[in-house]
CSV table of C-alpha atoms and ligand atoms in Angstrom, one decimal:
chain,number,residue,atom,x,y,z
A,16,MET,CA,22.7,10.5,0.2
A,17,ARG,CA,20.2,13.4,0.2
A,18,ARG,CA,17.0,11.9,-1.2
A,19,VAL,CA,13.8,13.8,-1.6
A,20,VAL,CA,10.2,13.1,-3.1
A,21,CYS,CA,8.3,15.3,-5.5
A,22,PRO,CA,4.9,13.7,-4.9
A,23,GLY,CA,1.7,14.7,-7.0
A,24,SER,CA,-1.2,13.7,-9.0
A,25,PHE,CA,0.6,14.7,-12.2
A,26,ASP,CA,-2.8,14.6,-14.4
A,27,PRO,CA,-0.8,15.5,-16.4
A,28,VAL,CA,2.7,16.6,-15.6
A,29,THR,CA,3.1,20.4,-16.6
A,30,ASN,CA,6.1,22.6,-17.3
A,31,GLY,CA,5.6,23.9,-13.8
A,32,HIS,CA,6.1,20.4,-12.3
A,33,ILE,CA,9.2,19.9,-14.5
A,34,ASP,CA,10.6,23.2,-13.3
A,35,ILE,CA,10.4,22.2,-9.7
A,36,ILE,CA,11.6,18.6,-10.2
A,37,GLY,CA,14.6,20.1,-12.1
A,38,ARG,CA,15.4,22.7,-9.6
A,39,ALA,CA,15.2,20.0,-6.8
A,40,ALA,CA,17.5,17.7,-8.8
A,41,ARG,CA,20.2,20.5,-8.7
A,42,GLN,CA,19.9,20.7,-4.9
A,43,TYR,CA,19.8,17.0,-3.8
A,44,ASP,CA,21.5,13.8,-4.6
A,45,GLU,CA,18.4,12.0,-5.7
A,46,VAL,CA,14.8,13.2,-6.5
A,47,VAL,CA,11.9,10.6,-6.7
A,48,ALA,CA,9.0,12.0,-8.5
A,49,ALA,CA,6.2,9.9,-7.2
A,50,VAL,CA,2.6,9.4,-8.6
A,51,LEU,CA,-0.2,9.0,-6.2
A,52,THR,CA,-2.2,6.0,-7.4
A,53,ASN,CA,-5.4,6.7,-5.5
A,54,VAL,CA,-8.0,4.2,-6.8
A,55,ASN,CA,-10.8,6.5,-5.5
A,56,LYS,CA,-9.6,9.5,-7.6
A,57,ARG,CA,-9.9,8.5,-11.1
A,58,GLY,CA,-8.0,10.9,-13.4
A,59,LEU,CA,-7.9,11.8,-16.9
A,60,PHE,CA,-4.6,9.7,-17.5
A,61,SER,CA,-3.9,6.3,-16.1
A,62,VAL,CA,-1.1,5.7,-13.7
A,63,GLU,CA,0.8,4.1,-16.5
A,64,GLU,CA,0.4,7.1,-18.6
A,65,LYS,CA,1.4,9.4,-15.9
A,66,LEU,CA,4.5,7.4,-15.3
A,67,ALA,CA,5.4,7.3,-19.0
A,68,MET,CA,5.0,11.2,-19.4
A,69,LEU,CA,7.2,11.9,-16.3
A,70,ARG,CA,9.8,9.4,-17.6
A,71,GLU,CA,9.8,11.2,-20.9
A,72,CYS,CA,10.2,14.7,-19.6
A,73,THR,CA,12.9,13.9,-16.9
A,74,ALA,CA,15.0,11.6,-19.2
A,75,ASN,CA,17.7,14.2,-19.2
A,76,LEU,CA,18.0,14.4,-15.5
A,77,GLU,CA,20.3,11.7,-14.3
A,78,ASN,CA,19.4,11.8,-10.6
A,79,VAL,CA,15.6,11.8,-11.0
A,80,GLN,CA,13.6,8.4,-10.5
A,81,ILE,CA,10.0,8.0,-11.3
A,82,SER,CA,7.9,6.0,-8.9
A,83,GLN,CA,4.3,5.5,-7.8
A,84,PHE,CA,2.7,5.3,-4.3
A,85,ASN,CA,-0.8,4.5,-2.6
A,86,GLY,CA,-1.9,5.4,0.8
A,87,LEU,CA,0.1,7.8,3.0
A,88,LEU,CA,3.1,9.7,1.5
A,89,VAL,CA,5.1,9.4,4.8
A,90,ASP,CA,4.9,5.6,4.5
A,91,PHE,CA,6.3,5.8,1.0
A,92,CYS,CA,9.1,8.0,2.4
A,93,ARG,CA,9.8,5.5,5.3
A,94,ASP,CA,9.9,2.6,2.9
A,95,ASN,CA,12.2,4.3,0.5
A,96,GLY,CA,14.6,6.1,2.9
A,97,ILE,CA,13.3,9.7,1.9
A,98,GLY,CA,13.7,12.3,4.6
A,99,ALA,CA,12.0,15.1,2.9
A,100,ILE,CA,9.1,16.1,0.7
A,101,ILE,CA,9.3,18.9,-1.8
A,102,ARG,CA,6.2,21.0,-2.6
A,103,SER,CA,5.7,23.9,-4.8
A,104,LEU,CA,4.1,27.2,-3.6
A,105,ARG,CA,2.3,29.3,-6.4
A,106,SER,CA,0.3,31.4,-4.0
A,107,VAL,CA,-0.8,32.2,-0.5
A,108,SER,CA,-3.8,29.8,-0.9
A,109,ASP,CA,-1.3,27.0,-1.7
A,110,PHE,CA,0.5,27.8,1.5
A,111,ASP,CA,-2.6,27.8,3.7
A,112,TYR,CA,-3.3,24.3,2.3
A,113,GLU,CA,0.2,22.9,2.2
A,114,LEU,CA,1.1,24.1,5.7
A,115,GLN,CA,-1.4,21.9,7.4
A,116,ILE,CA,-0.4,18.9,5.4
A,117,ALA,CA,3.3,19.6,6.1
A,118,GLN,CA,2.6,19.9,9.8
A,119,MET,CA,0.7,16.7,9.7
A,120,ASN,CA,3.2,14.7,7.9
A,121,TYR,CA,6.0,15.9,10.4
A,122,ARG,CA,3.7,14.9,13.2
A,123,LEU,CA,3.0,11.6,11.8
A,124,ALA,CA,6.6,10.5,10.9
A,125,GLY,CA,9.0,13.4,11.4
A,126,VAL,CA,9.2,13.8,7.5
A,127,GLU,CA,10.2,17.4,6.7
A,128,THR,CA,8.4,19.4,3.9
A,129,LEU,CA,10.5,21.9,2.0
A,130,PHE,CA,8.7,24.5,0.0
A,131,MET,CA,10.0,25.7,-3.2
A,132,THR,CA,8.5,28.8,-4.7
A,133,ALA,CA,7.1,28.4,-8.1
A,134,ASN,CA,8.8,30.0,-11.0
A,135,PRO,CA,6.7,33.2,-11.7
A,136,GLN,CA,6.4,32.1,-15.3
A,137,TYR,CA,4.3,29.1,-14.2
A,138,SER,CA,2.6,30.5,-10.9
A,139,PHE,CA,-0.9,30.4,-12.7
A,140,LEU,CA,-0.4,26.9,-14.0
A,141,SER,CA,-2.1,23.8,-12.8
A,142,SER,CA,-2.9,20.4,-14.4
A,143,SER,CA,-6.6,21.1,-13.9
A,144,LEU,CA,-6.5,24.1,-16.1
A,145,VAL,CA,-4.4,22.4,-18.7
A,146,ARG,CA,-6.9,19.7,-19.0
A,147,GLU,CA,-9.8,22.2,-19.3
A,148,ILE,CA,-8.0,24.2,-22.0
A,149,ALA,CA,-7.1,21.0,-23.9
A,150,GLN,CA,-10.6,19.8,-23.6
A,151,TYR,CA,-11.9,22.7,-25.5
A,152,GLY,CA,-9.3,22.6,-28.1
A,153,GLY,CA,-7.2,25.5,-26.6
A,154,ASP,CA,-3.3,25.9,-27.1
A,155,VAL,CA,-1.5,24.3,-24.3
A,156,SER,CA,1.9,24.2,-26.1
A,157,SER,CA,3.8,26.6,-23.6
A,158,LEU,CA,2.3,24.7,-20.7
A,159,VAL,CA,3.2,21.2,-21.2
A,160,THR,CA,5.8,19.2,-23.3
A,161,PRO,CA,5.0,18.2,-26.9
A,162,ASP,CA,4.7,14.6,-25.8
A,163,VAL,CA,2.0,15.6,-23.1
A,164,GLU,CA,0.3,17.9,-25.6
A,165,GLN,CA,0.0,15.1,-28.1
A,166,ARG,CA,-1.4,12.8,-25.4
A,167,LEU,CA,-3.9,15.3,-24.3
A,168,ARG,CA,-4.9,15.7,-28.0
A,169,ASP,CA,-5.3,12.0,-28.4
A,170,LYS,CA,-7.3,11.6,-25.1
A,171,TYR,CA,-9.9,14.2,-26.0
A,172,LYS,CA,-10.1,12.9,-29.5
A,173,ASP,CA,-10.8,9.4,-28.3
A,174,ARG,CA,-13.5,11.0,-25.9
A,175,ASP,CA,-15.1,12.9,-28.6
A,176,SER,CA,-15.4,10.1,-30.8
A,177,SER,CA,-16.8,7.6,-28.2
B,220,LIG,O1,-0.5,17.1,-7.2
B,220,LIG,P1,-1.4,17.2,-6.0
B,220,LIG,O2,-2.8,16.5,-6.3
B,220,LIG,O3,-1.3,18.6,-5.2
B,220,LIG,O4,-0.7,16.0,-5.0
B,220,LIG,C1,-1.2,15.9,-3.6
B,220,LIG,C2,-0.4,14.7,-2.9
B,220,LIG,C3,-0.5,13.5,-3.8
B,220,LIG,C4,1.0,15.2,-2.7
B,220,LIG,C5,-1.3,14.5,-1.6
B,220,LIG,O5,-2.6,14.3,-1.8
B,220,LIG,C6,-0.7,13.2,-0.8
B,220,LIG,O6,0.4,13.2,-0.3
B,220,LIG,N1,-1.5,12.2,-0.7
B,220,LIG,C7,-1.3,10.9,-0.2
B,220,LIG,C8,-2.1,10.8,1.1
B,220,LIG,C9,-1.4,11.6,2.3
B,220,LIG,O7,-0.3,11.2,2.7
B,220,LIG,N2,-2.1,12.6,2.7
B,220,LIG,C10,-1.6,13.6,3.7
B,220,LIG,C11,-2.1,13.1,5.0
B,220,LIG,S1,-1.6,14.4,6.1
């Protein structure tokens, strides 16, 4: 069984993430999309909301599981029999950052990191930009699923009225 993890903050999951998870699911027996639940890094969405969004947008992918982790990613990999981490590269600056983490994760636990180049359609896309556009009422319909788009709308409506 070749099981890999697609880890991330997923705040929120974007079409770029979905593209990577879907492509990984075609290459491996099982893909675990794992949400970091770092208590020190409060996101726009709660962990429960992030998990729900991921479940919704991967419901058609039979070999994708949704999970969460706290602490070191390599510990999550060890506890779940995962031998490799999939990370997306959108740009050279992504690579500069990811290379160091990948080498450290290998040094810590022998866990491999496999880089998947981002679909050029989404190479400019990030969760933080999606949040910013949505916050100011911009159109994110081509960047996230309709479910995520609605949740963003609700989130900022709640914030505006509070
Ligand atoms: O979506 P992101 O924010 O780019 O995801 C980053 C993530 C969650 C993959 C990364 O921050 C991570 O693995 N955090 C867990 C702590 C850890 O293992 N850090 C690496 C130490 S070398």
